[in-house]
GROMACS .gro file of C-alpha atoms in nm:
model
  362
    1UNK     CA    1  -1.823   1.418   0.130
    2UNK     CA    2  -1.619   1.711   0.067
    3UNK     CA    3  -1.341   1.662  -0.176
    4UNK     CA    4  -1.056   1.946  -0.243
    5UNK     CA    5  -0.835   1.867  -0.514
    6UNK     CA    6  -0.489   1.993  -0.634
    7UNK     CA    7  -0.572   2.134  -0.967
    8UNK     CA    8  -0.241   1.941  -1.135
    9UNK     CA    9  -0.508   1.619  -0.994
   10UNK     CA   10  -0.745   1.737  -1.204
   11UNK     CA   11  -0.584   1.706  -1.537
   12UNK     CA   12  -0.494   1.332  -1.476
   13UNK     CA   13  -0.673   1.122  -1.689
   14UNK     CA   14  -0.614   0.802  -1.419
   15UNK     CA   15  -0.761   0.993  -1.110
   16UNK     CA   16  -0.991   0.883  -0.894
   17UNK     CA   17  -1.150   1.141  -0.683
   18UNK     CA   18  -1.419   1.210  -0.991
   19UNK     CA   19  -1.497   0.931  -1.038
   20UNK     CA   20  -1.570   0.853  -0.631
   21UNK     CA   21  -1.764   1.214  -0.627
   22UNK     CA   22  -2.002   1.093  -0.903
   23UNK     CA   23  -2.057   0.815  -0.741
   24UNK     CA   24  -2.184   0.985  -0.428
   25UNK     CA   25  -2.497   1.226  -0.496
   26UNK     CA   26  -2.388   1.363  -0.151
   27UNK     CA   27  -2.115   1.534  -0.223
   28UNK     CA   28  -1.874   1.831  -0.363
   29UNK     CA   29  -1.551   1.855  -0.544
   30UNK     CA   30  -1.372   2.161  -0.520
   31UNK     CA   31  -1.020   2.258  -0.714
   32UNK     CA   32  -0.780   2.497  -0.537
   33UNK     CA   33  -0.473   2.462  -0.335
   34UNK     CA   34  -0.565   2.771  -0.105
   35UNK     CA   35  -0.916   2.782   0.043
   36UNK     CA   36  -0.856   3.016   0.297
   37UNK     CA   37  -1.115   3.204   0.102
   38UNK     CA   38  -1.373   2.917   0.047
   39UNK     CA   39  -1.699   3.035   0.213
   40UNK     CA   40  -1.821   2.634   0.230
   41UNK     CA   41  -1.491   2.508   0.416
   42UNK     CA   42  -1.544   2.810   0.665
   43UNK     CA   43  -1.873   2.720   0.727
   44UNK     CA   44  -1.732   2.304   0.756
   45UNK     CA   45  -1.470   2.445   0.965
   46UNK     CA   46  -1.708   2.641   1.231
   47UNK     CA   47  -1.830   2.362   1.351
   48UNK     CA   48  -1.478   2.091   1.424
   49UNK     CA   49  -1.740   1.846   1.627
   50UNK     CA   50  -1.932   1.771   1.317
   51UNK     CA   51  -1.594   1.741   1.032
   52UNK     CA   52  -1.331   1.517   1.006
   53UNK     CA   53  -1.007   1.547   0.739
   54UNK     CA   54  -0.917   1.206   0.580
   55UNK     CA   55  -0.553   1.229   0.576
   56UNK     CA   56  -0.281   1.049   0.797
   57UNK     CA   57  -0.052   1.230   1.066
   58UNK     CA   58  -0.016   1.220   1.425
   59UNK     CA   59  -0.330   1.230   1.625
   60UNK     CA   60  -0.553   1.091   1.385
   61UNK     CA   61  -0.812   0.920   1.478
   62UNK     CA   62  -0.866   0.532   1.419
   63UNK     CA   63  -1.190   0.407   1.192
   64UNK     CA   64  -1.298   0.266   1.547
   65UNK     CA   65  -1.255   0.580   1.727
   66UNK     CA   66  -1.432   0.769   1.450
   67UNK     CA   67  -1.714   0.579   1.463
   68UNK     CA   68  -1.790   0.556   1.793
   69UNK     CA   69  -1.826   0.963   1.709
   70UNK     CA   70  -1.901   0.953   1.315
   71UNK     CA   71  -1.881   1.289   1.113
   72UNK     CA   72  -2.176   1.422   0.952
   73UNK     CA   73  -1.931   1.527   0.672
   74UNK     CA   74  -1.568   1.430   0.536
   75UNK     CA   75  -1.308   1.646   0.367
   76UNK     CA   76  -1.108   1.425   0.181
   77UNK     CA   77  -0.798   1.626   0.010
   78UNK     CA   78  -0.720   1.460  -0.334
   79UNK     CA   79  -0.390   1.490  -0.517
   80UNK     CA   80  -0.051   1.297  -0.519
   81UNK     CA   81   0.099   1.269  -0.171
   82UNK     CA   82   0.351   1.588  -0.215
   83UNK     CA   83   0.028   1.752  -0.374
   84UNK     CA   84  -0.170   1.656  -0.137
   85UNK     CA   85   0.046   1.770   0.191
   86UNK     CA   86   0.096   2.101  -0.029
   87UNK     CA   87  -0.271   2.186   0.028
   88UNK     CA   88  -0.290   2.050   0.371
   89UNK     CA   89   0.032   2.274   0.495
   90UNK     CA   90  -0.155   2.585   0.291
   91UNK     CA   91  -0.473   2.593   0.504
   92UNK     CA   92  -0.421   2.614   0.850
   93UNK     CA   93  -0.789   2.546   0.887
   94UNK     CA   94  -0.755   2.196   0.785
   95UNK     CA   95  -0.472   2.174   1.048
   96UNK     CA   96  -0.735   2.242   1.316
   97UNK     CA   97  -0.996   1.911   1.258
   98UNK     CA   98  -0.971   1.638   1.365
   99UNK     CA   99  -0.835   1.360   1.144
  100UNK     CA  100  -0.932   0.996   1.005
  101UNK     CA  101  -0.661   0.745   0.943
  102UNK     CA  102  -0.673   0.383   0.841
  103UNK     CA  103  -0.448   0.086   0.788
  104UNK     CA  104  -0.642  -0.077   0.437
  105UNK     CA  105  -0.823  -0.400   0.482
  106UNK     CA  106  -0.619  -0.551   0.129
  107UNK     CA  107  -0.365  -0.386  -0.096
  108UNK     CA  108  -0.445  -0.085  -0.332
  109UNK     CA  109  -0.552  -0.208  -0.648
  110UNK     CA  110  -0.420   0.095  -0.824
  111UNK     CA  111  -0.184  -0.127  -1.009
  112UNK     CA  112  -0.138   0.157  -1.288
  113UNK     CA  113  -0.039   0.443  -1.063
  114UNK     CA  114   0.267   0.424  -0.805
  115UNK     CA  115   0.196   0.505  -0.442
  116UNK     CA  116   0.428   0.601  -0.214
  117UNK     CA  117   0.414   0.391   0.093
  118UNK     CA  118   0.210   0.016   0.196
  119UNK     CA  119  -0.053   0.197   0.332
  120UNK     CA  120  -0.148   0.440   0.061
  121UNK     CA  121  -0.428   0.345  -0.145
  122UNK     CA  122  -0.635   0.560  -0.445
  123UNK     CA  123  -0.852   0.846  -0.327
  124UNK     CA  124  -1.208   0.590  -0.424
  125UNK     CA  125  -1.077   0.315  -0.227
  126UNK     CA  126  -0.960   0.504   0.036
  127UNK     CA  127  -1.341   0.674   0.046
  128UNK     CA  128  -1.486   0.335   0.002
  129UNK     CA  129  -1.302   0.220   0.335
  130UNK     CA  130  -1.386   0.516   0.580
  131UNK     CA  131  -1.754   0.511   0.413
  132UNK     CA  132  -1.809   0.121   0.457
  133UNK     CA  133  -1.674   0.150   0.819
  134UNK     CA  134  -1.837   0.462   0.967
  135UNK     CA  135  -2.235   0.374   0.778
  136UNK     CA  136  -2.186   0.022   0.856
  137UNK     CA  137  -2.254  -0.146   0.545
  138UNK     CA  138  -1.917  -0.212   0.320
  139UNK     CA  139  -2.131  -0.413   0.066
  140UNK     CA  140  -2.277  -0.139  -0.019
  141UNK     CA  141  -1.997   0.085  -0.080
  142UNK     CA  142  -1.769  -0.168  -0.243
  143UNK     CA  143  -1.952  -0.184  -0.531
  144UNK     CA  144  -1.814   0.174  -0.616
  145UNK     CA  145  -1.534  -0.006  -0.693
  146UNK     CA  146  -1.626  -0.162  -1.026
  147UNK     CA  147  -1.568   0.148  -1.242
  148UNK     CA  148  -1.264   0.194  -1.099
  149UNK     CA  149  -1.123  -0.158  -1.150
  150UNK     CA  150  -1.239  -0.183  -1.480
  151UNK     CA  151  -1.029   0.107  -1.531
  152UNK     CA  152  -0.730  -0.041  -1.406
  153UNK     CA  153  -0.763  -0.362  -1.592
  154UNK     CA  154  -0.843  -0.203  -1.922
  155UNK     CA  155  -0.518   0.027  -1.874
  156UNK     CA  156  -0.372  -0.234  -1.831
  157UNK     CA  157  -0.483  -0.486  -2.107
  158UNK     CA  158  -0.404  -0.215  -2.316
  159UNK     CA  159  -0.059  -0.166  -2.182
  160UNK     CA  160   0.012  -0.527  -2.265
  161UNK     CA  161  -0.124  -0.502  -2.665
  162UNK     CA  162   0.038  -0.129  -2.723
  163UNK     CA  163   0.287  -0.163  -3.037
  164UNK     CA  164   0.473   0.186  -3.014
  165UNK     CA  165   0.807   0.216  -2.804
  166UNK     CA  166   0.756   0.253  -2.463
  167UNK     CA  167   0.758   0.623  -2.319
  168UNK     CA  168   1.111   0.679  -2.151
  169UNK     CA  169   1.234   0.927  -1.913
  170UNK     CA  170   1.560   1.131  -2.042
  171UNK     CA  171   1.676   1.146  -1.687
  172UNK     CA  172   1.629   0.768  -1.546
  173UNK     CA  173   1.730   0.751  -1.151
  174UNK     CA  174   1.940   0.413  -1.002
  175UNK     CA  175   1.671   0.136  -1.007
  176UNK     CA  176   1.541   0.068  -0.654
  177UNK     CA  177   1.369  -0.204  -0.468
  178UNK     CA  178   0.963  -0.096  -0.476
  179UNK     CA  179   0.923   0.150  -0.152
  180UNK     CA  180   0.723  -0.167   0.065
  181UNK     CA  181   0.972  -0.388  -0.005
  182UNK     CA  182   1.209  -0.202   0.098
  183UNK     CA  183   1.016  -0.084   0.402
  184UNK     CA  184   0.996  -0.432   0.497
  185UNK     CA  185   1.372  -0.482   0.471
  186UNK     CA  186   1.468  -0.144   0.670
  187UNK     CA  187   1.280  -0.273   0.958
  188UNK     CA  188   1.353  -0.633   0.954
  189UNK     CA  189   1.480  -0.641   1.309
  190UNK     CA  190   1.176  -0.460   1.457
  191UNK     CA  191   0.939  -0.676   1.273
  192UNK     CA  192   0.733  -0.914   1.446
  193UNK     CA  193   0.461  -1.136   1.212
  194UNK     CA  194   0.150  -1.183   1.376
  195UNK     CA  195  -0.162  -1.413   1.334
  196UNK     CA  196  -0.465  -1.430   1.523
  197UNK     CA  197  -0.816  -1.684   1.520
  198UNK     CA  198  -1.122  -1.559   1.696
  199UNK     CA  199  -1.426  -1.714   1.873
  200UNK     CA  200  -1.645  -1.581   1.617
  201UNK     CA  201  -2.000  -1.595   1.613
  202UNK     CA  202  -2.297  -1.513   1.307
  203UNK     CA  203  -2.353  -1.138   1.325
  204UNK     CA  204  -2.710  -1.178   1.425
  205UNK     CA  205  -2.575  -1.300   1.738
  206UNK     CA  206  -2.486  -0.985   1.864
  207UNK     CA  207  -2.154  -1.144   2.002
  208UNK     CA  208  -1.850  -0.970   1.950
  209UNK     CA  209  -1.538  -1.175   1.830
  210UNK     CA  210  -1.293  -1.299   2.065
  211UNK     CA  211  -0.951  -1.344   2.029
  212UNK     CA  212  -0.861  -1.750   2.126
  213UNK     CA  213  -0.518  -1.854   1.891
  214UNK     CA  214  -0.254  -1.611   1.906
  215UNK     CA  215   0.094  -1.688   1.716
  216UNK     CA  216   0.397  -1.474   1.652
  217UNK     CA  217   0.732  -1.460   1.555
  218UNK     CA  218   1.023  -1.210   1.547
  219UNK     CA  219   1.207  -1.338   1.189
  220UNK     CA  220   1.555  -1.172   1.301
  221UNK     CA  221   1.593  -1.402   1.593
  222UNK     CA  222   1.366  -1.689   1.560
  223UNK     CA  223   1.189  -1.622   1.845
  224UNK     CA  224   0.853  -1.737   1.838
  225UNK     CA  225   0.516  -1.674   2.040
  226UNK     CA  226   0.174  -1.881   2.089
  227UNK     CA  227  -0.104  -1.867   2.328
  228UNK     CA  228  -0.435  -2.039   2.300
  229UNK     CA  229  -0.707  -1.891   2.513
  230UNK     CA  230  -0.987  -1.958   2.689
  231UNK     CA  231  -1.327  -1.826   2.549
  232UNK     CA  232  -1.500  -1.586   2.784
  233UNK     CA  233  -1.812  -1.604   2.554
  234UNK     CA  234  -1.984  -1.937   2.446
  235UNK     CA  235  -1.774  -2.111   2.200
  236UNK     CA  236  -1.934  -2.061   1.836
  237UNK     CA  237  -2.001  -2.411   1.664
  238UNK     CA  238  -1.788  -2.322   1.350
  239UNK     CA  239  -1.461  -2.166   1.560
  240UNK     CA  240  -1.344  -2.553   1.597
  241UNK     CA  241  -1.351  -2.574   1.266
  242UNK     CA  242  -1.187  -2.289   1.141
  243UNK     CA  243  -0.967  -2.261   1.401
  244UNK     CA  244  -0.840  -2.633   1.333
  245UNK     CA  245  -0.846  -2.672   1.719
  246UNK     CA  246  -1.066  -2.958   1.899
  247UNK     CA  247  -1.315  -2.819   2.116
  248UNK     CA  248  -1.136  -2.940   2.420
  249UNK     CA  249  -0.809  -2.761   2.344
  250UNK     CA  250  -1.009  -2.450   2.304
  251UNK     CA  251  -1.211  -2.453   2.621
  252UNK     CA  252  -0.883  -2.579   2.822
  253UNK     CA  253  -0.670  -2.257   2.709
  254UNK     CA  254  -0.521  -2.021   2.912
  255UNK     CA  255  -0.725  -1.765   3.121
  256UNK     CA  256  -0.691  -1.445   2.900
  257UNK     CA  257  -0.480  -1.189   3.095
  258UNK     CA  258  -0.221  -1.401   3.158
  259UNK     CA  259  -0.142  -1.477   2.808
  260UNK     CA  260  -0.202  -1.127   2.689
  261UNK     CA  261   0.097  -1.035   2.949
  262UNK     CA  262   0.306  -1.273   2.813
  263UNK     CA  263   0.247  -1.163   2.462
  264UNK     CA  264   0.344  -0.781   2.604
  265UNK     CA  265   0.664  -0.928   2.725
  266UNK     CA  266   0.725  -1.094   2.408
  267UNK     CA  267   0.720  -0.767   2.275
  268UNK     CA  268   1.024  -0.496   2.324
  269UNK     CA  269   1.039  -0.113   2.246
  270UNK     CA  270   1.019  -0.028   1.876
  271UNK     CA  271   0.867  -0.366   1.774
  272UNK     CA  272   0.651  -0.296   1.464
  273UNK     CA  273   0.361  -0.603   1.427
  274UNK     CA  274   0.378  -0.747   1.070
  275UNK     CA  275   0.002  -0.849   0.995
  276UNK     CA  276  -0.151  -0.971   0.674
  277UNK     CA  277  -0.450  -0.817   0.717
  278UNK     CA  278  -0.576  -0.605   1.001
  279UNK     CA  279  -0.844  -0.838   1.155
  280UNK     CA  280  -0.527  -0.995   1.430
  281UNK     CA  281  -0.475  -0.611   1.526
  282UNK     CA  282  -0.875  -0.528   1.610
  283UNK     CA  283  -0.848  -0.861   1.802
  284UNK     CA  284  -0.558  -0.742   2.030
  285UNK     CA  285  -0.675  -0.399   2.087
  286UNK     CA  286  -1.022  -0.499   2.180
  287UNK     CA  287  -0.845  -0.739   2.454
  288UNK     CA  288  -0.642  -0.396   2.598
  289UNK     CA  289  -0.285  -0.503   2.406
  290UNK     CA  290  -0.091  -0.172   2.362
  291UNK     CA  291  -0.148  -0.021   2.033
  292UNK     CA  292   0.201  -0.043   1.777
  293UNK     CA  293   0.267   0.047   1.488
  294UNK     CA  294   0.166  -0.180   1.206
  295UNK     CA  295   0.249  -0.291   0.879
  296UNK     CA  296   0.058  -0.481   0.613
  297UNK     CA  297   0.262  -0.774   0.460
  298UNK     CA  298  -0.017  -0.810   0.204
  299UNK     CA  299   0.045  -0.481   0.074
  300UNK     CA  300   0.435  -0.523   0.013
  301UNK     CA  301   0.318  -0.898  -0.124
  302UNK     CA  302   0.080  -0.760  -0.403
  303UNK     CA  303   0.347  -0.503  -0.545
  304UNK     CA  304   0.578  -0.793  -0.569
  305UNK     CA  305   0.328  -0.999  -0.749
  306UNK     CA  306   0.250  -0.674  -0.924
  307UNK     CA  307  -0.116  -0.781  -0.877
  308UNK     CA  308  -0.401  -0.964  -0.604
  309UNK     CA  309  -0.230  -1.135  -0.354
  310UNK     CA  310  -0.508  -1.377  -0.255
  311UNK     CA  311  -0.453  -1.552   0.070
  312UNK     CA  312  -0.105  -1.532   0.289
  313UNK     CA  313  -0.093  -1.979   0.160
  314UNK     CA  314  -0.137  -1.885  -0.223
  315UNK     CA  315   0.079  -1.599  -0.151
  316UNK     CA  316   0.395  -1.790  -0.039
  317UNK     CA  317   0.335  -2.025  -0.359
  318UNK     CA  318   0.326  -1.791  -0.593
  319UNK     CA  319   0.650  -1.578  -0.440
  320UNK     CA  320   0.854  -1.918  -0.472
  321UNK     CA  321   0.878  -1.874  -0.057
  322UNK     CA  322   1.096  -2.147   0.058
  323UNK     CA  323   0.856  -2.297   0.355
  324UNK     CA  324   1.020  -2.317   0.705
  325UNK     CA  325   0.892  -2.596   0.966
  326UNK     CA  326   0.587  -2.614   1.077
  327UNK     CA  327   0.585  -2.499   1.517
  328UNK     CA  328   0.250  -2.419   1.563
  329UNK     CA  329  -0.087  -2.581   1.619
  330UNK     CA  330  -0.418  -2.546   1.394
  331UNK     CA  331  -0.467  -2.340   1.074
  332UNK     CA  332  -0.288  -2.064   1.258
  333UNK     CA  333   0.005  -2.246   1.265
  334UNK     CA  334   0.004  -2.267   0.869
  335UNK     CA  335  -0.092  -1.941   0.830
  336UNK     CA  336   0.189  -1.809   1.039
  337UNK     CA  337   0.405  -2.026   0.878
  338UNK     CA  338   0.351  -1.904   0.527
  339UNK     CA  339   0.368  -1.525   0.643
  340UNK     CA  340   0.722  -1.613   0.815
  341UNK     CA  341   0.826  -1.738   0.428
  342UNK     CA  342   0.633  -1.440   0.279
  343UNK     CA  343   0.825  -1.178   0.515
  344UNK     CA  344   1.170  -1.322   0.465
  345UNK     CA  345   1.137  -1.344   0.087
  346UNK     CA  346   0.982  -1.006   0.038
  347UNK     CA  347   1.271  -0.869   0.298
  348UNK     CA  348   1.532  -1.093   0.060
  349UNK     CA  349   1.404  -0.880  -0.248
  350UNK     CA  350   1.397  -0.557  -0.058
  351UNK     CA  351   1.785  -0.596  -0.020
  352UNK     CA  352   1.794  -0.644  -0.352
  353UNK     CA  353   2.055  -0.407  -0.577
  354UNK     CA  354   1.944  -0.532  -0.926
  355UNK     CA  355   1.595  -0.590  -1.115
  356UNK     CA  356   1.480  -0.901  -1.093
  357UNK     CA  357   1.498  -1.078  -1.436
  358UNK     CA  358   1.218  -1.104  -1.613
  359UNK     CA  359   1.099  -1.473  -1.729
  360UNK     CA  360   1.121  -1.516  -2.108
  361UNK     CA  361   0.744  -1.454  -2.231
  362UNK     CA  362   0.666  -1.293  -1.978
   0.00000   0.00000   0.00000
């Protein structure tokens, strides 16, 4: 692990790319914006086959693609997002590697620190991701984590206690919906929610998931979507269960390619899929559905809360959701029923032109 960091990064008592570098005896931290002169990112750089860049933009490479041909080292670039393009745009050699991005398996818990988009997490979580997925043992590299959340939560605790006026900005811009909200709203009529249930098997099996109960929905029209397919693999003892579907449903489903095709022609041009977390994506692209782009509802949902989301069900509870009817089948009908109530209340707040008021003791 390579990490260059913005020097402005550096004074910020709240960062997170230290604290991931200590954590990791394998690894550097360099400060600099230009490293055109950095003898150790030459020497990463002569050899493109063997160095990735974490950092989104066109072309990068999915954490499936990248580890079907893993890096033997990763330059992560560490700063705030205009900080951090700064130092990508300043060395062309960075330009020239290939790339790693990700879609996050659960919203940034960087709860004391804005980010700018649903997708963006903290520099240690975002490590913690790519690590877990390209070694192949996220266990192990979540527990990297516990530093940093005890961070946030003591920042936080001692937010709540502090007796002092608040810091205030002289120059205060119009208040505005949080950025995933408002994401979420902007693209309401492209949106389409998605949930998925897989023939899943133990891991010691050595049998990949399946995808078997597919729902959608596109909010702005009411059009909905499911499909229940046929298993190509045994069916696992616990998918049943999970699934909520009797065996016999599940074994009767429809043969595989022709429900993926009508899923495709549920879809149109520009449709962005609206997941709450990314496992329904990996699902559809390991059956050959054409890759869209994606958005994660949970994301959006945990700045709203303004902390954990917890499952799509708790979610819709705790937003005050009002529940539409119940149209499909199994747990993925309830599950695709809360997200529907999620999405339209997060979209309702992303409209919004006023705070929301605050509750009294709260």
């Amino acid at each position: 692990m390579v990490f260059l960091q913005h020097p402005r990064e550096r004074r910020v008592a709240i960062g997170t790319a230290r604290m991931a570098h200590l954590a990791l005896t394998n690894s550097e931290l360099h400060q600099g914006v230009d490293f055109s002169d950095n003898p150790r990112l030459a020497a990463l750089a002569a050899k493109p086959e063997r160095v990735a860049v974490l950092f989104p933009g066109e072309g990068a490479m999915t954490l499936e693609e990248a580890r079907a041909h893993p890096p033997e080292s990763l330059i992560v670039v560490d700063g705030t997002w205009p900080l951090a393009k700064k130092v990508v745009s300043v060395n062309p050699v960075l330009a020239g590697l290939p790339r790693i991005g990700f879609t996050p398996r659960r919203p940034s818990n960087y709860r004391i620190r804005s980010e700018p988009a649903e997708h963006c997490v903290s520099t240690i979580e975002a490590v913690v991701e790519v690590l877990g997925a390209l070694e192949g043992d996220q266990p192990r590299f979540d527990s990297m984590l516990r530093a940093f959340e005890f961070m946030v939560d003591t920042q936080i605790e001692n937010q709540s206690s502090r007796q002092e006026p608040p810091r205030r900005r002289i120059f205060k811009a119009p208040w505005r919906p949080p950025l995933e909200m408002r994401s979420l709203a902007e693209r309401f009529p492209q949106l389409v929610l998605l949930y998925a249930e897989a023939n899943a098997h133990p891991l010691d099996a050595g049998i990949p998931p399946e995808l078997v109960h597919l729902v959608a929905s596109r909010p702005s029209t009411g059009e909905r979507f499911e499909a229940v397919l046929a298993p190509r693999e045994p069916l696992a003892r616990s998918t049943p269960l999970h699934t909520e579907l009797p065996e016999s449903v599940l074994l009767a489903g429809e043969e595989r390619h022709a429900a993926l095709g009508r899923f495709e022609a549920f879809l149109r041009p520009g449709d962005v899929l609206a997941v709450w977390t990314a496992y329904a994506l990996e699902l559809l692209w390991r059956d050959g559905v054409t890759r869209r782009p994606a958005v994660n509802v949970r994301l959006a949902t945990a700045r709203a809360l303004a902390g954990k989301a917890g499952g799509v069900e708790q979610a819709m509870a705790l937003l005050g959701a009002e529940v539409p009817a119940l149209w499909a089948q199994g747990r993925a009908g309830r599950r695709i029923q809360a997200l529907e109530a999620v999405a339209q209340e997060l979209v309702l707040r992303g409209r919004a032109t006023q705070p929301p008021l605050k509750k009294k003791g709260a």
